[in-house]
Tab-separated table of C-alpha atoms in Angstrom:
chain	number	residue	atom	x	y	z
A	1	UNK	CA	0.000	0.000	0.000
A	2	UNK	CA	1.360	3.381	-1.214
A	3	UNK	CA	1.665	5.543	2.522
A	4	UNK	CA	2.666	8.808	0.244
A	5	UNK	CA	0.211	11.546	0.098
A	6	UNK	CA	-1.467	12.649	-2.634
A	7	UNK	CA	1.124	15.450	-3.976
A	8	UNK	CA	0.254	17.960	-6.857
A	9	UNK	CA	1.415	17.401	-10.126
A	10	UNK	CA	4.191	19.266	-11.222
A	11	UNK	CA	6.434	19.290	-14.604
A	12	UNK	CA	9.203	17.954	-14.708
A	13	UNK	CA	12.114	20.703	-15.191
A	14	UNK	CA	15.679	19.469	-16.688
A	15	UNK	CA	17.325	22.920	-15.030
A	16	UNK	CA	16.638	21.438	-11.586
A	17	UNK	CA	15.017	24.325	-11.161
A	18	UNK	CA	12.280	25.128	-8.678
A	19	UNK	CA	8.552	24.626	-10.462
A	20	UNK	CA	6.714	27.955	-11.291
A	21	UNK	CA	3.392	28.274	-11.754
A	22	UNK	CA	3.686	29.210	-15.451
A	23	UNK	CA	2.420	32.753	-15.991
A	24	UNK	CA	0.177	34.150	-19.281
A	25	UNK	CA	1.685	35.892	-21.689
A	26	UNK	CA	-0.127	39.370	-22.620
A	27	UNK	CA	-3.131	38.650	-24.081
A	28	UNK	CA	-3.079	35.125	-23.985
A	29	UNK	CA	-4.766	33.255	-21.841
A	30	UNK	CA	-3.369	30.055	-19.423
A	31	UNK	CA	-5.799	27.608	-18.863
A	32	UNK	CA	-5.568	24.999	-16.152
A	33	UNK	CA	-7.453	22.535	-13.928
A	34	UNK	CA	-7.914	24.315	-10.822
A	35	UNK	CA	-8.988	22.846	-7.196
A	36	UNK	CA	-10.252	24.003	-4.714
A	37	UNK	CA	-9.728	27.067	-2.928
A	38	UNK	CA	-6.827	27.581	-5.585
A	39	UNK	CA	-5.202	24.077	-5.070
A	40	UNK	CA	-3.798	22.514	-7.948
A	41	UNK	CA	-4.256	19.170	-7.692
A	42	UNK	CA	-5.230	16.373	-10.119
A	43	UNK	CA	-5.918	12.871	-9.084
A	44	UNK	CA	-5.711	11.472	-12.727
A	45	UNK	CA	-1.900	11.928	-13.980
A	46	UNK	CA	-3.607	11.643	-17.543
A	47	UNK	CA	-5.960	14.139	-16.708
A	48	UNK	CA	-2.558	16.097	-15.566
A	49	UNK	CA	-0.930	15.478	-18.607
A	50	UNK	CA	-3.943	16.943	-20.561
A	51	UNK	CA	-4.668	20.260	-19.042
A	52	UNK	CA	-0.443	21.284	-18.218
A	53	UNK	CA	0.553	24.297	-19.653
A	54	UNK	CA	-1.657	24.846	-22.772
A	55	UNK	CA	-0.249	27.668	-24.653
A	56	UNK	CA	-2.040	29.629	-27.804
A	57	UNK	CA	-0.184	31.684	-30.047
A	58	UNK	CA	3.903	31.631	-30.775
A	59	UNK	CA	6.107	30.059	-27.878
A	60	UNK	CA	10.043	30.715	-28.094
A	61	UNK	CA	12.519	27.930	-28.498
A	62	UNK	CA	14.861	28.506	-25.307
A	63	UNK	CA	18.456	27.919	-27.492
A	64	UNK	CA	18.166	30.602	-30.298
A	65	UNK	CA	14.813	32.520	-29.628
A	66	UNK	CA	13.760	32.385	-32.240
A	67	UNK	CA	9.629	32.241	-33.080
A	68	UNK	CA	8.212	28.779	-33.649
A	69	UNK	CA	4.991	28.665	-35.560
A	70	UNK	CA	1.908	27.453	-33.042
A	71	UNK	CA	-0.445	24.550	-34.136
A	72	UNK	CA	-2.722	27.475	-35.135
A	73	UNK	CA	-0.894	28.745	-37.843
A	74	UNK	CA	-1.024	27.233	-41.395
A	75	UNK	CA	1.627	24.995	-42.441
A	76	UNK	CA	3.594	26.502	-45.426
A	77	UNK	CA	3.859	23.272	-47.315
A	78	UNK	CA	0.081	22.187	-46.989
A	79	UNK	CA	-1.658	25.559	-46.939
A	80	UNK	CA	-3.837	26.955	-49.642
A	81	UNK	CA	-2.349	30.288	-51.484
A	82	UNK	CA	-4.178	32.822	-52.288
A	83	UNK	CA	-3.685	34.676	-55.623
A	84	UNK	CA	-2.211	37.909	-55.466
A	85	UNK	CA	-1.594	40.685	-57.527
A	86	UNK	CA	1.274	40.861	-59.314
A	87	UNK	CA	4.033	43.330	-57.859
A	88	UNK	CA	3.756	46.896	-59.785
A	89	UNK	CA	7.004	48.387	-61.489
A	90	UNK	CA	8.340	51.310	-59.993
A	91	UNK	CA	7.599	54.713	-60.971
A	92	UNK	CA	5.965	53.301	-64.013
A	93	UNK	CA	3.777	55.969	-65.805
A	94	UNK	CA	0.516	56.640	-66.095
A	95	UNK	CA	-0.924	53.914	-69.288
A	96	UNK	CA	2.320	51.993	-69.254
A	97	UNK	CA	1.912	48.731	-71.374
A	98	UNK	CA	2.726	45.418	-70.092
A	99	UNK	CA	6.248	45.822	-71.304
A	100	UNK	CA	6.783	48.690	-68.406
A	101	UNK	CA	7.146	51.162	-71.509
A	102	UNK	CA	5.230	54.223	-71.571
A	103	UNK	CA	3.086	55.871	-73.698
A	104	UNK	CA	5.272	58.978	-75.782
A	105	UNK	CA	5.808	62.139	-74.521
A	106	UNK	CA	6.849	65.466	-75.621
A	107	UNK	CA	10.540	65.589	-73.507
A	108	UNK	CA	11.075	61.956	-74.981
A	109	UNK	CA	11.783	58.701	-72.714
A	110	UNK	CA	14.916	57.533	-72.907
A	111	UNK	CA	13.877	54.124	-72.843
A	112	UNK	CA	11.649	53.732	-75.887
A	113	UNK	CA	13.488	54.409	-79.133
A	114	UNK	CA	12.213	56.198	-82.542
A	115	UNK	CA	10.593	53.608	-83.689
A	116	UNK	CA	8.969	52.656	-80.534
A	117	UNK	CA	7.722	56.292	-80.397
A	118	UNK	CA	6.158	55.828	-83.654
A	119	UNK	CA	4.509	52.900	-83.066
A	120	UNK	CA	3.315	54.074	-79.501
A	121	UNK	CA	1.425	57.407	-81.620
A	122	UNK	CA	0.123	55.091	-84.481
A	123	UNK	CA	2.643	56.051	-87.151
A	124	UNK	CA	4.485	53.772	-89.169
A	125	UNK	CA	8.336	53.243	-88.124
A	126	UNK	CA	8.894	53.054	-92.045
A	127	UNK	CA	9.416	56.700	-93.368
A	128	UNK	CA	10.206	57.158	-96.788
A	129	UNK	CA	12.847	59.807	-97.758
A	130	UNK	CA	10.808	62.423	-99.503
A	131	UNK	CA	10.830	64.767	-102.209
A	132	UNK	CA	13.992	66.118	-101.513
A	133	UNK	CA	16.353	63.409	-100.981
A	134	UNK	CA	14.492	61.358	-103.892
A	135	UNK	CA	15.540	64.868	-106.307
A	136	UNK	CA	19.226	64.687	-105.344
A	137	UNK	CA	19.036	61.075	-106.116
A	138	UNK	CA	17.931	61.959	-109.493
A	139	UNK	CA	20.466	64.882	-110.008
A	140	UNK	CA	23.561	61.965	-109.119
A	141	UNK	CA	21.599	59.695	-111.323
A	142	UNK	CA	21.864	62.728	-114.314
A	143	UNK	CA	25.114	63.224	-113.327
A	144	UNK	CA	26.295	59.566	-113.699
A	145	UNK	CA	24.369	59.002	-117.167
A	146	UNK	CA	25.995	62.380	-118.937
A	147	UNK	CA	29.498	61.369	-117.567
A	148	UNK	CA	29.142	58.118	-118.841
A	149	UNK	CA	28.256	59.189	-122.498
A	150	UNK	CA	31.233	61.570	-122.134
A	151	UNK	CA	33.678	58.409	-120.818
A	152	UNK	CA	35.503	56.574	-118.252
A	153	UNK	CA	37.632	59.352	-116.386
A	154	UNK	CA	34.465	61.787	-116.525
A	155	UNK	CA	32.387	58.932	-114.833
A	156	UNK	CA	34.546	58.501	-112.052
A	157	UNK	CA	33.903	61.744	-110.484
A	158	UNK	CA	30.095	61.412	-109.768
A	159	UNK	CA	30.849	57.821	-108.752
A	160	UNK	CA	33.426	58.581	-106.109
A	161	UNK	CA	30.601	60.866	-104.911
A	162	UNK	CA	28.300	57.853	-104.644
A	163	UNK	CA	30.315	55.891	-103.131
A	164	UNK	CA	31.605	57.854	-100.237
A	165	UNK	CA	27.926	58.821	-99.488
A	166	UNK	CA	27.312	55.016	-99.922
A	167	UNK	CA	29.499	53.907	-96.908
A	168	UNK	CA	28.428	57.023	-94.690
A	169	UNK	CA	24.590	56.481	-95.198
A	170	UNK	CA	24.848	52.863	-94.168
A	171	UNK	CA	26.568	53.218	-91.259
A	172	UNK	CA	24.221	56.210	-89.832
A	173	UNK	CA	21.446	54.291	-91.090
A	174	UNK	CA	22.323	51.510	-88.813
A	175	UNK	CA	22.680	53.902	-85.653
A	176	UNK	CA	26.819	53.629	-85.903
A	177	UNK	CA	28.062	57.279	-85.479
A	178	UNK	CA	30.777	58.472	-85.682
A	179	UNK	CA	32.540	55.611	-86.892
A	180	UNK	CA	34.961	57.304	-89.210
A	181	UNK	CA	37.416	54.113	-89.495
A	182	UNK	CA	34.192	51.776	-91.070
A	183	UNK	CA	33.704	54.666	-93.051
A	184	UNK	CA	36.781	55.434	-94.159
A	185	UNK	CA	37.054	51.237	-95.122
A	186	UNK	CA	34.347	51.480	-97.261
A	187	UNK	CA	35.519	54.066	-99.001
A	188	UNK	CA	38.956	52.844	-99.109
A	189	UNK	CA	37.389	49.630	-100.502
A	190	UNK	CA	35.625	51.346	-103.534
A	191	UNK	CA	38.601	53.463	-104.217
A	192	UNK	CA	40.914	50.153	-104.468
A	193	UNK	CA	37.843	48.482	-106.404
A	194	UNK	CA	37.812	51.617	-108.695
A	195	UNK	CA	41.395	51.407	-109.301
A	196	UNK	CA	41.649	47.545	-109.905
A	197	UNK	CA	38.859	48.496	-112.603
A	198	UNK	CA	40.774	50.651	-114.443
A	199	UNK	CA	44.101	48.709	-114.122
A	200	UNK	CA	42.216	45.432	-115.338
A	201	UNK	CA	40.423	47.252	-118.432
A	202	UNK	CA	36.984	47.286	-116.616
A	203	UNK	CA	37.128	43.561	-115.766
A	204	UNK	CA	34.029	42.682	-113.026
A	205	UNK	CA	36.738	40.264	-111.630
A	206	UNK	CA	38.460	43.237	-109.807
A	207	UNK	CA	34.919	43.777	-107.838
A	208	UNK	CA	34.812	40.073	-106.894
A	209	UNK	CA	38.717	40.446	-105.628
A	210	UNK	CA	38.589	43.539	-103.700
A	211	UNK	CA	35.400	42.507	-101.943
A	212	UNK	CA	37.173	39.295	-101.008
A	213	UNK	CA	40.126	41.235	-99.761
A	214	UNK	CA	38.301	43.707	-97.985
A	215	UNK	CA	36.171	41.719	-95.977
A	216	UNK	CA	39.030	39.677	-94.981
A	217	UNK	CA	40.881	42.972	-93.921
A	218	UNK	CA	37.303	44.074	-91.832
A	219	UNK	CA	37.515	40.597	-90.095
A	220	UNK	CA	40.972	41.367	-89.088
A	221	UNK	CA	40.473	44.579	-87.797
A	222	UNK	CA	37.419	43.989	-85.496
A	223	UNK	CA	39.420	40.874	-84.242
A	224	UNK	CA	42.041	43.788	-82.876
A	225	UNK	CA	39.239	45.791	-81.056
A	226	UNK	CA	38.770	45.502	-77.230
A	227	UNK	CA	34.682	46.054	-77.601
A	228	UNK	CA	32.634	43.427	-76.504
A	229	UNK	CA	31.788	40.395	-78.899
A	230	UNK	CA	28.618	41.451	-79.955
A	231	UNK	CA	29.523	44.964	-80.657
A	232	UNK	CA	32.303	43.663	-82.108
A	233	UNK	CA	29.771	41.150	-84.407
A	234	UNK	CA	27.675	44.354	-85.286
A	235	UNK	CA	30.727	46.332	-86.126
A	236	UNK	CA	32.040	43.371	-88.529
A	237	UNK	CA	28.486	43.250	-90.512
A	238	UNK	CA	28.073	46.901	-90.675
A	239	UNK	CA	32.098	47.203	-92.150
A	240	UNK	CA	31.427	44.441	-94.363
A	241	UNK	CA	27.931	45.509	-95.880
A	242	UNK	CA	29.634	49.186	-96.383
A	243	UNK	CA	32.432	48.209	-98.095
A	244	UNK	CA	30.707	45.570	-100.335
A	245	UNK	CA	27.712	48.390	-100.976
A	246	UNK	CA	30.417	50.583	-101.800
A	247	UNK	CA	32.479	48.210	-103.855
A	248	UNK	CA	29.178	46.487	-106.102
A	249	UNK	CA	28.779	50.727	-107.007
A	250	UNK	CA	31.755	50.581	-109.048
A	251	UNK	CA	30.091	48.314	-111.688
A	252	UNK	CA	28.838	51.728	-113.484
A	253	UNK	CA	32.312	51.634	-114.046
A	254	UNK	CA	32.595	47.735	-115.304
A	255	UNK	CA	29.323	48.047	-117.310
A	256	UNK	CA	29.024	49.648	-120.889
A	257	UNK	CA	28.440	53.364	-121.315
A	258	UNK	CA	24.971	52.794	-123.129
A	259	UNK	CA	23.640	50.641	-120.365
A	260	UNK	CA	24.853	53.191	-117.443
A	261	UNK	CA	22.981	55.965	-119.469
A	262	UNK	CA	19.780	54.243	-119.591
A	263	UNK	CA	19.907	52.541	-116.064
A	264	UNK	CA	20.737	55.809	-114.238
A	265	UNK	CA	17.939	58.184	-116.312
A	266	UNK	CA	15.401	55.490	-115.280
A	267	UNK	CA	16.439	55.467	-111.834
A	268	UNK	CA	16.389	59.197	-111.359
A	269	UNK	CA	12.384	58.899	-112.769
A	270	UNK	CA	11.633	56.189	-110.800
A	271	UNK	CA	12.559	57.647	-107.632
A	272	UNK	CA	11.291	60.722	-108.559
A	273	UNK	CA	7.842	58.596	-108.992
A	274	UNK	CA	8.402	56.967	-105.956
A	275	UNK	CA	8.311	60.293	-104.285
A	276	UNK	CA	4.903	61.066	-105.254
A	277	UNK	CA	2.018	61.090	-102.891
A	278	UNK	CA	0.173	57.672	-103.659
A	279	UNK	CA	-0.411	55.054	-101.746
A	280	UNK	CA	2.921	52.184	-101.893
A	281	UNK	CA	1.672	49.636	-104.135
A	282	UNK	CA	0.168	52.275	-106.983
A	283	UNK	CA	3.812	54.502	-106.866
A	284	UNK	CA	5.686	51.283	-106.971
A	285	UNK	CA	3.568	50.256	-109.827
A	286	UNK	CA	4.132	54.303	-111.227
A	287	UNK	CA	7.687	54.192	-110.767
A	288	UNK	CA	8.234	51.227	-112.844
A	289	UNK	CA	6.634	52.269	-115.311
A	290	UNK	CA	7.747	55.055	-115.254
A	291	UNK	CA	11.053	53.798	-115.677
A	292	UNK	CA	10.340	51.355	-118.201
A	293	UNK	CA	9.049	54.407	-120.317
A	294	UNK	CA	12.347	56.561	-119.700
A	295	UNK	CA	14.545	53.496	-120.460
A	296	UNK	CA	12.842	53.211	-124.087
A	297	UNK	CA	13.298	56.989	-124.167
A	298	UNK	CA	17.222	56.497	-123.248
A	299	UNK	CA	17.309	53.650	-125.190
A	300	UNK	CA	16.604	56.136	-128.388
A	301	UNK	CA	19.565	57.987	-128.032
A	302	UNK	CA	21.441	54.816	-127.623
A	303	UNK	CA	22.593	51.911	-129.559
A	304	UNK	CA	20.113	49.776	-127.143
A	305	UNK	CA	16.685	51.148	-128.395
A	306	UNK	CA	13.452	49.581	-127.316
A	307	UNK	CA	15.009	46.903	-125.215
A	308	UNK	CA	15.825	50.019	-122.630
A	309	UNK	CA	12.345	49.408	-121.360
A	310	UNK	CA	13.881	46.204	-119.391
A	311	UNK	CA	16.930	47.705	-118.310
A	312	UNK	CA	15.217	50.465	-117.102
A	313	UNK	CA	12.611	47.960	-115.373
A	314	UNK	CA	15.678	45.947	-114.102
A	315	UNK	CA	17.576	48.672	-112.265
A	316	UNK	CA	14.781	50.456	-110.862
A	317	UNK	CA	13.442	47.506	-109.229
A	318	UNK	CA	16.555	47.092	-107.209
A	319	UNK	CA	16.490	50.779	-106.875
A	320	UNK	CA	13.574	50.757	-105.161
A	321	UNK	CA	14.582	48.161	-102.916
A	322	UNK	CA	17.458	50.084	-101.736
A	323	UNK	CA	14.651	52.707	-101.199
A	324	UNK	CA	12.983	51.108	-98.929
A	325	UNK	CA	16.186	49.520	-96.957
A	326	UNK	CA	16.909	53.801	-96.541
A	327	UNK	CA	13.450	53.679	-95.411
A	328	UNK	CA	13.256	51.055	-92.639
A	329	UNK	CA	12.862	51.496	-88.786
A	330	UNK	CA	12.176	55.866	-88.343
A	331	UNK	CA	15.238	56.843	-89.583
A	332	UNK	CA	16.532	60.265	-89.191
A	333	UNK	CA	16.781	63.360	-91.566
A	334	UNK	CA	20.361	62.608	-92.102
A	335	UNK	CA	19.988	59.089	-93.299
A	336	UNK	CA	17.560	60.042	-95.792
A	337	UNK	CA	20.086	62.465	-97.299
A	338	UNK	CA	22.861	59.570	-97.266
A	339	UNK	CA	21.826	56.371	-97.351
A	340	UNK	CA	18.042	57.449	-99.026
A	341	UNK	CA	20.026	59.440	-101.512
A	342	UNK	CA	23.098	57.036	-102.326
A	343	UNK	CA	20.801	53.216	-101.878
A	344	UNK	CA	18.735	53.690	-104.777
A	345	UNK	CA	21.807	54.070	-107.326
A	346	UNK	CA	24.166	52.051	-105.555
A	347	UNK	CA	21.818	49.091	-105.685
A	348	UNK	CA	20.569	49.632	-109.331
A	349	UNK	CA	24.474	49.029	-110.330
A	350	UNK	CA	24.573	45.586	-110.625
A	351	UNK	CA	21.434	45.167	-112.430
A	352	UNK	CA	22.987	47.672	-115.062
A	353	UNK	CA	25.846	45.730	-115.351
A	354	UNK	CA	24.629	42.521	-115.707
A	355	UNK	CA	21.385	43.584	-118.353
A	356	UNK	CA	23.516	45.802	-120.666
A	357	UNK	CA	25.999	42.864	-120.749
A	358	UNK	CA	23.083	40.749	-121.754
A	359	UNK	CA	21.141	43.261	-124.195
A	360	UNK	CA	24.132	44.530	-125.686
């Protein structure tokens, strides 16, 4: 028989501490079996294992102190998430898009570019050259077809003119400037080309070698620069393309004088055309016929006659091609009077090559 009295239950402490009555944190409540007249006491150890120290809200682990989650709080692995909204970008303005771009302004953002401006106020980013440009286009185009029914040394002067502006408009045209050593490639390019013309007797073959050599000299040269790889990559295409836009111009110079007559008269029309205020597909339909009808014309003075009307056809078809590459993404006012002025001819001169070869 068990002579100990009846003694309250009391926790078990691994301090060796004296047993407290716990006390209630702020606004949280202790709950416990109570006797009477404030005794503790619990015959049932179960019971006393059920109602000791039952604690609601956070309790702090006694090594770091750190907050542990109660048995209230959801568990992060099982508990339902809510949707939220998605976090909003800072300082974004008023009718931003979902791109964080704004809409254009009057001072200009400094994040959205030209073309992004146009497109943001419903205009096109593709603005043609104009009336202007497309008239200084036709005065080189003159220029080029009297010198060439005058001869070879008279040509070159309006051709070095289109070439330089050649390798200047297609650099600006593809944001690069100042870059005075492409430029001064190019150019260097279609003066060797120019040169290897005249030495050869006019042979195309000196096009097809100079280009070779001088985009193997381009590749060397951006290999030598410090820039970063793809500036270095956009700097090599941009070199190259000038240079070999530069170079192909010198076939006014390889092709016969008959053919450069008629292929730079229809040109000059059918950018002139081009220029007119119709919608694209009725003044690229206008312009080629338009050309077709000053080929025949040029073709009259000429030994080539009626079949002009192809030749002229022929070159202003890629002349309007190159009007259009002067054309592409908003460019600025001084790309239209390079590359918008120079394009057109310089990539008309293959086509005037290769159909007065063949119509001759």
């Amino acid at each position: 028989m068990n002579d100990q009295p009846n003694r309250p239950h009391q926790p078990y402490d691994p301090y060796g501490q004296q047993p407290q009555a716990p006390q209630a944190w702020p606004g949280q409540g202790y709950q416990g079996h109570q006797g009477h007249q404030g005794h503790q006491g619990y015959e049932d150890p179960q019971a006393a294992q059920q109602y000791t120290q039952q604690w609601q809200g956070q309790t702090w682990e006694t090594q770091n102190h750190q907050a542990v989650p109660s048995a209230q709080a959801p568990d992060p692995e099982t508990a339902i998430l809510t949707p939220q909204s998605p976090p909003q970008r800072p300082a974004a303005p008023a009718g931003a898009d979902a791109s964080g771009y704004g809409p254009a302004t009057v001072g200009g953002n400094t994040r959205v570019t030209d073309a992004q401006r146009a497109r943001a106020e419903g205009r096109s980013p593709i603005i043609e050259p104009g009336m202007q440009p497309a008239a200084l286009t036709a005065l080189l185009g003159l220029l080029l077809a009297g010198a060439a029914a005058v001869g070879t040394y008279a040509l070159l002067v309006p051709l070095v003119v289109l070439q330089a502006v050649t390798a200047a408009g297609w650099f600006r045209l593809n944001g690069m400037w100042p870059a005075r050593q492409g430029i001064a490639l190019g150019f260097a390019g279609a003066l060797a080309a120019d040169a290897a013309l005249l030495a050869s007797g006019r042979s195309p073959a000196a096009i097809l070698g100079t280009l070779g050599v001088w985009v193997l000299l381009a590749l060397v040269l951006q290999l030598r620069s410090h820039a970063d790889p793809d500036e270095r990559m956009y700097g090599l295409m941009a070199s190259v393309a000038a240079s070999a836009l530069a170079i192909v111009a010198g076939g006014y110079l390889a092709a016969a004088a008959d053919a450069v007559t008629v292929g730079a008269v229809a040109v000059a029309v059918a950018v002139l055309a081009r220029a007119l205020p119709l919608p694209t597909p009725a003044s690229v339909v206008v312009s080629l016929l338009a050309a077709a009808g000053a080929g025949i014309a040029a073709g009259q003075v000429t030994d080539l006659g009626t079949s002009g009307a192809l030749l002229g056809a022929g070159a202003a078809a890629c002349a309007l091609i190159g009007h259009r590459v002067a054309s592409y993404d908003y460019p600025s006012r001084f790309v239209h009077f390079t590359a918008g002025v120079a394009l057109p001819l310089a990539a008309a001169a293959p086509a005037v090559y290769v159909l007065g070869r063949a119509l001759a």
